[in-house]
Amino acid sequence: MQTVDRPVRRCSFCGKKQGEVRLVAGPSEVYICHLCVALCTEILAHEGRPEPPGAPGPLIRTEVTSS
C-alpha cells in the first residue's frame, strides 16, 4: 500500500507545526497560530496609538427638531 505524504502545515509567522499549535487558515495556504494571534492582540492592546486615519468612529445620533 502506498502512503501519501501530506504537506506539514505551519504558522506563517513563527513556523511552528500544526501538531504543536492550533492554526487558523487564511487565504492561499497562509496560517497563523493561536500563540501569534495572542501576541498580536497583546501588542495592539499595549500600543496606545489612536485609530488610523479613516477608521470608523463611534456612531452619533443627531436629533432634528422642527421649528
Short mmCIF file of C-alpha atoms in Angstrom, two decimals:
data_model
loop_
_atom_site.label_atom_id
_atom_site.label_comp_id
_atom_site.label_asym_id
_atom_site.label_seq_id
_atom_site.Cartn_x
_atom_site.Cartn_y
_atom_site.Cartn_z
CA MET A 1 0.00 0.00 0.00
CA GLN A 2 1.32 3.41 -0.96
CA THR A 3 1.35 6.23 1.58
CA VAL A 4 0.56 9.79 0.67
CA ASP A 5 2.82 12.44 2.15
CA ARG A 6 0.75 15.40 3.20
CA PRO A 7 2.47 18.75 3.48
CA VAL A 8 3.06 19.81 7.06
CA ARG A 9 1.08 22.94 7.82
CA ARG A 10 3.00 25.60 9.72
CA CYS A 11 2.32 29.01 11.15
CA SER A 12 3.38 31.52 8.50
CA PHE A 13 4.68 33.83 11.25
CA CYS A 14 6.60 31.66 13.73
CA GLY A 15 7.00 28.43 11.75
CA LYS A 16 5.55 26.08 14.40
CA LYS A 17 3.98 22.89 13.07
CA GLN A 18 0.29 22.08 13.17
CA GLY A 19 0.88 19.39 15.80
CA GLU A 20 2.44 21.95 18.16
CA VAL A 21 -0.16 24.72 17.92
CA ARG A 22 -3.70 25.41 16.76
CA LEU A 23 -3.77 27.00 13.34
CA VAL A 24 -6.21 29.43 11.77
CA ALA A 25 -6.28 29.17 7.99
CA GLY A 26 -6.05 32.26 5.87
CA PRO A 27 -6.09 32.73 2.11
CA SER A 28 -3.78 30.73 -0.15
CA GLU A 29 -2.33 28.29 2.39
CA VAL A 30 -1.39 31.02 4.86
CA TYR A 31 -1.80 30.10 8.53
CA ILE A 32 -1.42 31.86 11.86
CA CYS A 33 -1.21 30.01 15.17
CA HIS A 34 -3.07 30.83 18.36
CA LEU A 35 0.18 31.96 20.01
CA CYS A 36 0.89 34.53 17.29
CA VAL A 37 -2.72 35.74 17.43
CA ALA A 38 -2.37 36.24 21.20
CA LEU A 39 0.93 38.09 20.74
CA CYS A 40 -0.55 40.39 18.08
CA THR A 41 -3.56 41.09 20.30
CA GLU A 42 -1.27 41.99 23.20
CA ILE A 43 0.88 44.26 21.03
CA LEU A 44 -2.16 46.12 19.69
CA ALA A 45 -3.66 46.48 23.17
CA HIS A 46 -0.49 48.00 24.60
CA GLU A 47 0.45 50.08 21.59
CA GLY A 48 -1.67 53.01 22.74
CA ARG A 49 -1.81 54.73 19.39
CA PRO A 50 -5.02 56.27 18.07
CA GLU A 51 -7.03 54.64 15.32
CA PRO A 52 -5.54 55.08 11.83
CA PRO A 53 -6.95 57.87 9.64
CA GLY A 54 -10.21 56.90 8.02
CA ALA A 55 -11.07 54.37 10.71
CA PRO A 56 -14.74 54.31 11.57
CA GLY A 57 -15.58 56.31 14.66
CA PRO A 58 -18.47 55.86 17.03
CA LEU A 59 -21.94 56.29 15.62
CA ILE A 60 -23.51 59.57 16.66
CA ARG A 61 -27.23 60.15 16.56
CA THR A 62 -28.31 63.71 16.00
CA GLU A 63 -31.82 64.89 16.78
CA VAL A 64 -33.57 67.15 14.33
CA THR A 65 -36.41 69.24 15.72
CA SER A 66 -38.96 71.11 13.71
CA SER A 67 -39.49 74.80 14.49
#
